Amino acid sequence: MSKLRVAVIGAKGRIGSEAVRAVEAADDMELVAALGRGDDLEAMTAAGAQVAVELTHPDSVMDNLEFCVRNGIHAVVGTTGWTEDRLARLRSWLDASPSTGVLIAPNFSIGAVLTMTFARQAARFFESVEVVELHHPNKADAPSGTATRTAQLIAAARREAGCPPQPDATTTALDGARGADVDGVPVHSVRLRGLLAHQEVLLGDTGETLTIRHDSLHHSCFMPGILLGARRVPQTPGLTFGLEHFLDLG
Ligand SMILES: NC(=O)C1=CN([C@@H]2O[C@H](COP(=O)(O)OP(=O)(O)OC[C@H]3O[C@@H](n4cnc5c(N)ncnc54)[C@H](OP(=O)(O)O)[C@@H]3O)[C@@H](O)[C@H]2O)C=CC1
Ligand SMILES: O=C(O)C1=N[C@H](C(=O)O)C[C@H](O)C1
């Protein structure tokens, strides 16, 4: 059977370099291009790449994806910084290339995907819910893509269940003290040397709290999700947002 021809964009970065090793080690894949900043994207078409794994920076991802979609290269995207406006632009490119698939995953680790699922399930049962994400200090964006997505899923579940706004009697606060407001859910970002990627969802009600915590301890935790995405995205045209769509979560 022929191997899947995979390119990695952002190949020298923290997660990109791990992805290069993971693709090289996968029996069913061939690494055909490993691109860093300034490298010509045409190297992917010249090498016949079928799937590009995009792990760069919020400032770079749109140009890279426009190239991929225009050239019919499926994409697995871990880069963060997604907004409704950016998603709309991506969808318009995909409309013009209907057989191309793009998977955007705010987090490729199975534990983080489960954290989001559990948080969504729990959200309607508690009066209060806040998200704390903790990352290494080299991270460009805050809140993290995972925390933003988690808060959006929590907010949607609470809206569907008809939950009232959260209680909060704060009348005076230093700017930022109550975190960022993501659809009504406070999200707090910690940047600390020594950490990689961690998240706590704190839920509280009368007389009890529930904490859902996930810790990424090494970039290897993202690799099974990236490889799964690369295998599935060629059969999944259009935009898929979230690795959970490729997992049988029941
Ligand atoms: N979804 C997920 O599970 C995960 C997502 N991420 C996300 O992935 C992204 C990268 O994270 P991380 O590896 O820590 O960051 P790094 O800064 O370590 O790596 C990014 C790499 O991409 C390079 N780069 C930037 N622009 C381009 C471009 N146009 N073409 C090719 N290469 C480019 C950078 O080069 P240079 O150094 O010259 O700028 C750098 O080598 C972030 O958005 C992060 O949030 C990270 C981990 C998991
Ligand atoms: O920058 C990182 O490191 C990570 N970025 C992603 C995010 O913003 O959620 C995924 C993970 O948290 C690691």
GROMACS .gro file of N, CA, C and O and ligand atoms in nm, residues 14-15 78 80-81 105-108 133-136 138-141 143-148 191 196-199 216 219 222, ligand 2:
model
  137
   14ARG      N    1   0.873   2.386   1.857
   14ARG     CA    2   0.860   2.289   1.968
   14ARG      C    3   0.772   2.172   1.928
   14ARG      O    4   0.812   2.056   1.940
   15ILE      N    5   0.653   2.199   1.878
   15ILE     CA    6   0.565   2.086   1.841
   15ILE      C    7   0.597   2.037   1.701
   15ILE      O    8   0.590   1.916   1.673
   78GLY      N    9  -0.268   2.275   1.403
   78GLY     CA   10  -0.265   2.290   1.548
   78GLY      C   11  -0.248   2.434   1.591
   78GLY      O   12  -0.269   2.468   1.707
   80THR      N   13  -0.291   2.813   1.678
   80THR     CA   14  -0.405   2.873   1.749
   80THR      C   15  -0.437   3.012   1.691
   80THR      O   16  -0.382   3.051   1.590
   81GLY      N   17  -0.526   3.083   1.759
   81GLY     CA   18  -0.562   3.220   1.720
   81GLY      C   19  -0.682   3.227   1.629
   81GLY      O   20  -0.697   3.322   1.553
  105ALA      N   21  -0.750   2.156   1.519
  105ALA     CA   22  -0.770   2.100   1.654
  105ALA      C   23  -0.707   2.194   1.756
  105ALA      O   24  -0.584   2.209   1.758
  106PRO      N   25  -0.788   2.259   1.841
  106PRO     CA   26  -0.729   2.343   1.945
  106PRO      C   27  -0.632   2.263   2.033
  106PRO      O   28  -0.538   2.319   2.087
  107ASN      N   29  -0.656   2.134   2.044
  107ASN     CA   30  -0.563   2.050   2.119
  107ASN      C   31  -0.567   1.908   2.062
  107ASN      O   32  -0.675   1.852   2.044
  108PHE      N   33  -0.448   1.851   2.035
  108PHE     CA   34  -0.441   1.716   1.979
  108PHE      C   35  -0.426   1.609   2.087
  108PHE      O   36  -0.425   1.490   2.054
  133GLU      N   37  -0.586   2.832   3.259
  133GLU     CA   38  -0.488   2.760   3.175
  133GLU      C   39  -0.349   2.808   3.213
  133GLU      O   40  -0.328   2.925   3.245
  134LEU      N   41  -0.254   2.715   3.210
  134LEU     CA   42  -0.117   2.743   3.251
  134LEU      C   43  -0.022   2.692   3.143
  134LEU      O   44  -0.030   2.573   3.104
  135HIS      N   45   0.066   2.779   3.092
  135HIS     CA   46   0.156   2.741   2.982
  135HIS      C   47   0.297   2.795   3.005
  135HIS      O   48   0.319   2.883   3.088
  136HIS      N   49   0.389   2.746   2.921
  136HIS     CA   50   0.527   2.797   2.915
  136HIS      C   51   0.524   2.944   2.872
  136HIS      O   52   0.431   2.986   2.800
  138ASN      N   53   0.688   3.106   2.653
  138ASN     CA   54   0.717   3.139   2.513
  138ASN      C   55   0.591   3.138   2.427
  138ASN      O   56   0.599   3.160   2.306
  139LYS      N   57   0.479   3.110   2.488
  139LYS     CA   58   0.354   3.102   2.411
  139LYS      C   59   0.310   3.241   2.363
  139LYS      O   60   0.312   3.337   2.441
  140ALA      N   61   0.266   3.249   2.235
  140ALA     CA   62   0.232   3.379   2.176
  140ALA      C   63   0.094   3.428   2.216
  140ALA      O   64   0.071   3.549   2.227
  141ASP      N   65   0.000   3.338   2.235
  141ASP     CA   66  -0.140   3.380   2.250
  141ASP      C   67  -0.195   3.351   2.390
  141ASP      O   68  -0.159   3.253   2.453
  143PRO      N   69  -0.603   3.400   2.588
  143PRO     CA   70  -0.594   3.266   2.644
  143PRO      C   71  -0.553   3.164   2.538
  143PRO      O   72  -0.558   3.191   2.419
  144SER      N   73  -0.518   3.045   2.582
  144SER     CA   74  -0.482   2.938   2.489
  144SER      C   75  -0.602   2.902   2.402
  144SER      O   76  -0.718   2.925   2.440
  145GLY      N   77  -0.572   2.840   2.287
  145GLY     CA   78  -0.682   2.794   2.200
  145GLY      C   79  -0.770   2.693   2.272
  145GLY      O   80  -0.893   2.692   2.256
  146THR      N   81  -0.706   2.609   2.352
  146THR     CA   82  -0.782   2.506   2.425
  146THR      C   83  -0.877   2.570   2.527
  146THR      O   84  -0.994   2.530   2.538
  147ALA      N   85  -0.826   2.669   2.601
  147ALA     CA   86  -0.910   2.733   2.703
  147ALA      C   87  -1.025   2.809   2.639
  147ALA      O   88  -1.139   2.806   2.689
  148THR      N   89  -0.996   2.874   2.527
  148THR     CA   90  -1.102   2.948   2.458
  148THR      C   91  -1.212   2.852   2.413
  148THR      O   92  -1.331   2.875   2.435
  191ARG      N   93   0.153   3.218   3.280
  191ARG     CA   94   0.271   3.186   3.197
  191ARG      C   95   0.388   3.168   3.291
  191ARG      O   96   0.428   3.263   3.358
  196LEU      N   97   0.448   2.322   3.057
  196LEU     CA   98   0.424   2.303   2.914
  196LEU      C   99   0.281   2.351   2.886
  196LEU      O  100   0.261   2.465   2.849
  197ALA      N  101   0.180   2.266   2.909
  197ALA     CA  102   0.042   2.307   2.882
  197ALA      C  103  -0.048   2.236   2.983
  197ALA      O  104  -0.049   2.112   2.989
  198HIS      N  105  -0.125   2.314   3.057
  198HIS     CA  106  -0.205   2.259   3.167
  198HIS      C  107  -0.337   2.337   3.171
  198HIS      O  108  -0.341   2.455   3.134
  199GLN      N  109  -0.440   2.274   3.221
  199GLN     CA  110  -0.569   2.344   3.229
  199GLN      C  111  -0.653   2.288   3.342
  199GLN      O  112  -0.657   2.166   3.363
  216SER      N  113  -0.036   1.841   3.011
  216SER     CA  114   0.053   1.791   2.904
  216SER      C  115   0.194   1.803   2.956
  216SER      O  116   0.241   1.913   2.988
  219HIS      N  117   0.565   1.710   2.458
  219HIS     CA  118   0.497   1.730   2.328
  219HIS      C  119   0.457   1.599   2.261
  219HIS      O  120   0.376   1.599   2.168
  222PHE      N  121   0.079   1.509   2.192
  222PHE     CA  122  -0.002   1.560   2.081
  222PHE      C  123   0.009   1.472   1.956
  222PHE      O  124  -0.068   1.489   1.861
  252LIG     O1  125   0.130   2.679   2.274
  252LIG     C1  126   0.122   2.566   2.327
  252LIG     O2  127   0.215   2.511   2.385
  252LIG     C2  128  -0.008   2.497   2.319
  252LIG     N1  129  -0.102   2.550   2.244
  252LIG     C3  130  -0.232   2.499   2.228
  252LIG     C4  131  -0.336   2.594   2.286
  252LIG     O3  132  -0.321   2.717   2.273
  252LIG     O4  133  -0.434   2.548   2.345
  252LIG     C5  134  -0.248   2.357   2.276
  252LIG     C6  135  -0.171   2.328   2.401
  252LIG     O5  136  -0.231   2.397   2.505
  252LIG     C7  137  -0.025   2.366   2.386
   0.00000   0.00000   0.00000
